[in-house]
Amino acid sequence: MANAAWGMALGFQHPSAIFLAAAGKHHFITDMPTTNTLGPRITLRHDFRLGAETQEPAVADAGPAHDAENAPKQRVIEAYQNGIASLCQVLDPNKHSDGNQDGIASVPKVPDADISRNKAAIILLQQFAAFVAAGLESGFKEDIREHYMTQVHRDFDLFCTLLQKQNLPPDTRRQAILNLADGVAVCAPGVAQNIEAATRELKALTSGVAQNFVSQLITLIENQAQAFMRERKVGAHPGNEIHYVATFFNQVAHYFSLPQRTDAFIPVLAPALLEAGTRHILDSVTAERVIEHMAEDCLACVQEFYASSHPEVCTTAFDAQILGDMFLKFENDLGPRLEARFGPMGEENFFPPCPTSADERYRLARETSLIARSIARNLREAGIVDFKATYVLGEKGPGLKLKQLGENLFYVSETYKNDPEDEDQGRHLHQHHTLEQFVLADMARGQSLLEQLALAAVTQPEAKAAKNTFLENFPASLLKEMQDAASKEQAAGLFEQALSLLPSAADRDAVTAVTLELARLSKQMDIVNLIFGKLSPEQLDMGNPHNNTTLELALLYQQADLIRTLITTISPEQLSLQDGNGATALMHALEYAQQHQQPEFSLALIDKMRPDQLSLQERNGNTALMYALMNRQSALAEKLIDKMNPEQLSLQDIDGYTALMCALEYQQPELAKLLIDASSPKQLRLQNRYGQTARMIAKRHQQPEIAQFLKEKTNRLWSFFY
């Protein structure tokens, strides 16, 4: 297939001839969300370089080998061949030395498992050399030939130059070449764009925060273009996608001061479609999303760095002595690495204090607002973006402010003088906190700030977004502080204080429900019990995220005493209520019985429920009987079969399975016999979505007695006797 690809690429004359022989593997940002408003607060600058220490030398100043515009054809061909030879040397398992050969730094021995992939990549690169040589000699059309003499040549030369950087790890060096090799087996314009993308990836790895930002910005724009194409089914022909991406990218490149992507065969698109695609891309707060993504990436790097020496760094608070050790590691090793990728980054962004702890304790940050703020500051100082924070509350100058960094990134900023008694000698200091950190650390001022925010949220979209973001983040911060409390009494007091800060009952209910759910998922049952002890059943009915009844919540959170009380007092009508997933209280009780080997609540509910209530189905079509069968709760399943009406036993889930099929799948032959006895021949002949009947499932599970029984009962003649 590869040889055919080279042949077609050499004779490439029209976009319809484009086809894909091997897909490039360049992943920078995936699944980035979009919004409906263009953010006016960040303006990109033309110069994306941090400064002289991180600049790539200009192509024209790097020597005659870079002067591609005026170079003779043969000289350009030789330059491609020499570059490819140097790349192949890195991948060649038979060539490893202590020194440099052909300008590429030495690499360690390649593991045997990678040799076959390296050999395949070498073949692709060598074919690429022949492809370029033949194309420049006579195979390319004039515009493609000119393109390969200039832009593609410069990109490829820069790729080879960047590979020589000593700070590039050997595995990264090798992987970059493999990625490039995967992207050179396509048509001529496609090869050009894959070389450009591979070069951009290497720049991001070797040139620091500025190029890292630009690389991710470009990739985000490309991803948005691809998302629009998928929605509108643009460029459905295999191989054409890359050219349409270039078209949409070039329409918006100047908005971000980015150079246009190079593609000799830009498709012709209807003006209305082009305008719609451009608006789709520009409607995202693109630069802010890149900053947010970089902040998440930065925090992930910190978590990974400390995980080996401090396995519980993400979940457990640590004391000041451990913090000192972590700061030392940060300063000596991690800090320089982060600065190379994201710019200067202080330790305080990652290790906020636990404000409610009796002793001095800290934890690793889980929220990226302050990290994103630092990255935005670095980009602003590098001249890449003109970053202007929005003041949600307060104004510039001394005092307390709530600022907005991006769409959902907010932080509290406080400016004050370090010596208020001597105004002349005092120096302005700045402190920054996430909103939830500030509220927990200074509850009096935090409550005042939240009250101001609630009032502003009525008329200001930014304040409403800040309030919603706070309510989303606050439960996790509250739970962590309760975990670090010295005693249950202190944790209970903290919970009551934190709820009292919230200005409305709806907010208190929402925070309570989410905190409960987080505590349950993290198996913090002491905290679950503590919260339940503080609340009435009426409070639990409000604001929970899954529309659970109080009885369902009590079952979820294993509150046995409350469950008994509720079952005796609950009305028959309430037993028909279903949560957001369609599950009934009985289904939750069956799950509880399975976890705790305690069927009393399920039995009590079955006794109180009518047959029509027992047959209710959740969103996947499962009934309570199916739950019991899948959990192998034989006694409960038998009680349900006895109480349900015969026609309800043949209900099918979304895959077409009946209760009988579940009994057979889960190896419960005695219950299967009960279901067969209670079912009509028509019910027994039902098929699931795979075309299987109950008899076919019985045969598959080696249950010949039941299979024979089903055969006889579904036979029209024998069914008369049954």
Short mmCIF file of C-alpha atoms in Angstrom, two decimals, residues 10-215:
data_model
loop_
_atom_site.label_atom_id
_atom_site.label_comp_id
_atom_site.label_asym_id
_atom_site.label_seq_id
_atom_site.Cartn_x
_atom_site.Cartn_y
_atom_site.Cartn_z
CA LEU A 10 4.14 11.82 -7.33
CA GLY A 11 1.46 12.14 -9.95
CA PHE A 12 -0.87 14.12 -7.72
CA GLN A 13 -2.83 16.67 -9.75
CA HIS A 14 -6.16 17.25 -8.02
CA PRO A 15 -7.72 17.09 -4.53
CA SER A 16 -9.92 14.19 -5.62
CA ALA A 17 -6.81 12.05 -5.91
CA ILE A 18 -5.93 12.52 -2.24
CA PHE A 19 -5.93 9.42 -0.12
CA LEU A 20 -4.49 8.44 3.24
CA ALA A 21 -1.93 5.67 3.56
CA ALA A 22 -0.83 6.32 7.14
CA ALA A 23 -2.31 8.71 9.68
CA GLY A 24 -0.09 11.15 11.59
CA LYS A 25 -0.12 10.80 15.36
CA HIS A 26 0.10 14.30 16.82
CA HIS A 27 -2.05 14.79 19.91
CA PHE A 28 -1.88 18.11 21.72
CA ILE A 29 -5.34 18.98 23.00
CA THR A 30 -8.36 16.71 22.79
CA ASP A 31 -12.04 17.26 23.42
CA MET A 32 -11.72 20.94 24.18
CA PRO A 33 -15.15 22.44 24.89
CA THR A 34 -16.52 25.51 23.17
CA THR A 35 -18.60 28.47 24.30
CA ASN A 36 -20.90 30.89 22.58
CA THR A 37 -19.08 34.15 23.30
CA LEU A 38 -15.75 35.45 22.12
CA GLY A 39 -13.62 36.48 25.08
CA PRO A 40 -12.36 40.05 24.68
CA ARG A 41 -9.92 39.98 27.57
CA ILE A 42 -6.96 38.27 25.87
CA THR A 43 -5.29 39.67 22.78
CA LEU A 44 -2.54 37.70 21.09
CA ARG A 45 0.68 39.43 20.08
CA HIS A 46 2.70 38.84 16.93
CA ASP A 47 5.90 37.74 18.69
CA PHE A 48 5.48 34.35 20.36
CA ARG A 49 9.02 34.10 21.73
CA LEU A 50 9.95 34.49 25.37
CA GLY A 51 13.18 36.32 24.60
CA ALA A 52 16.63 35.96 23.14
CA GLU A 53 17.44 32.95 25.30
CA THR A 54 14.58 30.90 23.84
CA GLN A 55 14.43 32.16 20.28
CA GLU A 56 15.05 29.91 17.34
CA PRO A 57 17.60 31.51 15.01
CA ALA A 58 16.07 33.09 11.96
CA VAL A 59 16.27 30.78 8.98
CA ALA A 60 18.09 33.31 6.81
CA ASP A 61 20.80 33.83 9.44
CA ALA A 62 21.57 30.17 10.08
CA GLY A 63 23.91 29.63 7.15
CA PRO A 64 23.73 28.86 3.46
CA ALA A 65 22.11 25.47 4.04
CA HIS A 66 18.93 27.28 5.13
CA ASP A 67 18.72 29.59 2.14
CA ALA A 68 16.14 27.39 0.42
CA GLU A 69 14.54 30.10 -1.70
CA ASN A 70 17.67 30.56 -3.85
CA ALA A 71 19.18 27.10 -3.51
CA PRO A 72 19.57 24.99 -6.64
CA LYS A 73 17.21 22.06 -6.93
CA GLN A 74 19.94 19.45 -6.44
CA ARG A 75 21.16 21.13 -3.31
CA VAL A 76 17.67 21.03 -1.79
CA ILE A 77 17.31 17.35 -2.70
CA GLU A 78 20.64 16.60 -1.00
CA ALA A 79 19.54 18.54 2.06
CA TYR A 80 16.39 16.38 2.34
CA GLN A 81 18.43 13.20 1.85
CA ASN A 82 21.03 14.19 4.45
CA GLY A 83 18.33 15.07 6.96
CA ILE A 84 16.51 11.78 6.42
CA ALA A 85 19.78 9.86 6.73
CA SER A 86 20.39 11.51 10.11
CA LEU A 87 16.86 10.58 11.26
CA CYS A 88 17.32 6.99 10.16
CA GLN A 89 20.56 6.84 12.12
CA VAL A 90 18.66 7.48 15.36
CA LEU A 91 16.28 4.62 14.56
CA ASP A 92 18.89 2.19 13.20
CA PRO A 93 19.42 -0.53 15.86
CA ASN A 94 22.84 -1.36 14.42
CA LYS A 95 24.29 2.13 14.83
CA HIS A 96 24.86 3.24 18.41
CA SER A 97 27.95 5.08 19.56
CA ASP A 98 29.21 7.29 22.34
CA GLY A 99 29.75 10.26 20.06
CA ASN A 100 27.74 12.16 17.51
CA GLN A 101 27.35 11.06 13.92
CA ASP A 102 25.90 13.22 11.20
CA GLY A 103 24.93 15.88 13.72
CA ILE A 104 22.56 13.70 15.81
CA ALA A 105 23.33 13.11 19.48
CA SER A 106 24.10 9.54 20.54
CA VAL A 107 21.24 7.40 21.79
CA PRO A 108 21.11 4.29 23.99
CA LYS A 109 20.42 0.83 22.64
CA VAL A 110 16.86 0.39 21.40
CA PRO A 111 14.83 -2.38 23.10
CA ASP A 112 14.24 -5.41 20.90
CA ALA A 113 10.49 -4.84 21.02
CA ASP A 114 10.90 -1.50 19.22
CA ILE A 115 13.28 -2.67 16.49
CA SER A 116 10.57 -3.80 14.06
CA ARG A 117 8.72 -0.50 14.36
CA ASN A 118 11.97 1.40 13.86
CA LYS A 119 12.78 -0.60 10.73
CA ALA A 120 9.34 0.11 9.29
CA ALA A 121 9.82 3.82 9.99
CA ILE A 122 13.23 3.78 8.30
CA ILE A 123 11.64 2.31 5.16
CA LEU A 124 8.98 5.04 5.17
CA LEU A 125 11.60 7.77 5.59
CA GLN A 126 13.72 6.38 2.78
CA GLN A 127 10.66 6.22 0.55
CA PHE A 128 9.98 9.82 1.49
CA ALA A 129 13.49 10.79 0.32
CA ALA A 130 12.84 9.15 -3.04
CA PHE A 131 9.40 10.74 -3.19
CA VAL A 132 10.78 14.26 -2.68
CA ALA A 133 13.66 13.75 -5.09
CA ALA A 134 11.40 12.48 -7.87
CA GLY A 135 8.83 15.16 -7.14
CA LEU A 136 11.29 18.03 -7.32
CA GLU A 137 12.84 16.66 -10.49
CA SER A 138 9.62 16.28 -12.46
CA GLY A 139 6.72 14.75 -10.52
CA PHE A 140 5.29 17.79 -8.70
CA LYS A 141 3.19 20.49 -10.23
CA GLU A 142 4.92 23.86 -10.25
CA ASP A 143 3.25 25.24 -7.14
CA ILE A 144 3.98 22.09 -5.12
CA ARG A 145 7.60 22.06 -6.33
CA GLU A 146 8.02 25.68 -5.22
CA HIS A 147 6.48 24.83 -1.88
CA TYR A 148 8.89 21.92 -1.29
CA MET A 149 11.82 24.15 -2.25
CA THR A 150 10.87 26.73 0.38
CA GLN A 151 8.47 26.23 3.26
CA VAL A 152 8.58 22.44 3.54
CA HIS A 153 12.37 22.49 3.25
CA ARG A 154 12.64 25.03 6.08
CA ASP A 155 10.22 23.10 8.32
CA PHE A 156 12.04 19.82 7.74
CA ASP A 157 15.45 21.43 8.32
CA LEU A 158 14.20 22.94 11.58
CA PHE A 159 12.84 19.54 12.64
CA CYS A 160 16.28 17.96 12.13
CA THR A 161 17.95 20.87 13.94
CA LEU A 162 15.63 20.63 16.96
CA LEU A 163 16.37 16.90 17.27
CA GLN A 164 19.98 17.76 18.08
CA LYS A 165 19.07 19.62 21.27
CA GLN A 166 20.83 18.00 24.19
CA ASN A 167 17.89 18.51 26.57
CA LEU A 168 15.66 16.29 24.44
CA PRO A 169 15.31 12.83 26.09
CA PRO A 170 16.32 9.91 23.81
CA ASP A 171 12.86 8.33 23.97
CA THR A 172 11.24 11.63 23.04
CA ARG A 173 13.73 12.08 20.19
CA ARG A 174 12.94 8.64 18.81
CA GLN A 175 9.19 9.04 19.24
CA ALA A 176 9.21 12.35 17.36
CA ILE A 177 10.85 10.66 14.37
CA LEU A 178 8.37 7.77 14.50
CA ASN A 179 5.48 10.24 14.55
CA LEU A 180 6.95 12.03 11.56
CA ALA A 181 7.42 8.76 9.67
CA ASP A 182 3.75 7.92 10.27
CA GLY A 183 2.78 11.16 8.60
CA VAL A 184 4.87 11.06 5.41
CA ALA A 185 2.95 8.37 3.53
CA VAL A 186 0.24 10.66 2.17
CA CYS A 187 -0.18 13.07 -0.72
CA ALA A 188 2.27 15.92 -1.24
CA PRO A 189 0.30 18.69 0.55
CA GLY A 190 -0.54 16.25 3.36
CA VAL A 191 3.15 15.44 3.85
CA ALA A 192 3.89 19.17 4.05
CA GLN A 193 1.35 19.69 6.80
CA ASN A 194 2.51 16.65 8.76
CA ILE A 195 6.09 17.94 8.67
CA GLU A 196 4.85 21.31 9.88
CA ALA A 197 2.91 19.67 12.72
CA ALA A 198 5.87 17.47 13.73
CA THR A 199 8.15 20.52 13.77
CA ARG A 200 5.65 22.43 15.89
CA GLU A 201 5.52 19.54 18.37
CA LEU A 202 9.30 19.55 18.69
CA LYS A 203 9.34 23.31 19.15
CA ALA A 204 6.87 22.93 21.99
CA LEU A 205 9.11 20.32 23.63
CA THR A 206 12.32 22.34 23.30
CA SER A 207 11.44 26.03 23.31
CA GLY A 208 9.55 26.66 26.53
CA VAL A 209 6.20 28.14 27.42
CA ALA A 210 5.86 30.47 24.43
CA GLN A 211 6.06 27.79 21.78
CA ASN A 212 4.11 25.38 23.99
CA PHE A 213 1.27 27.88 24.09
CA VAL A 214 1.35 28.50 20.34
CA SER A 215 1.45 24.79 19.56
#
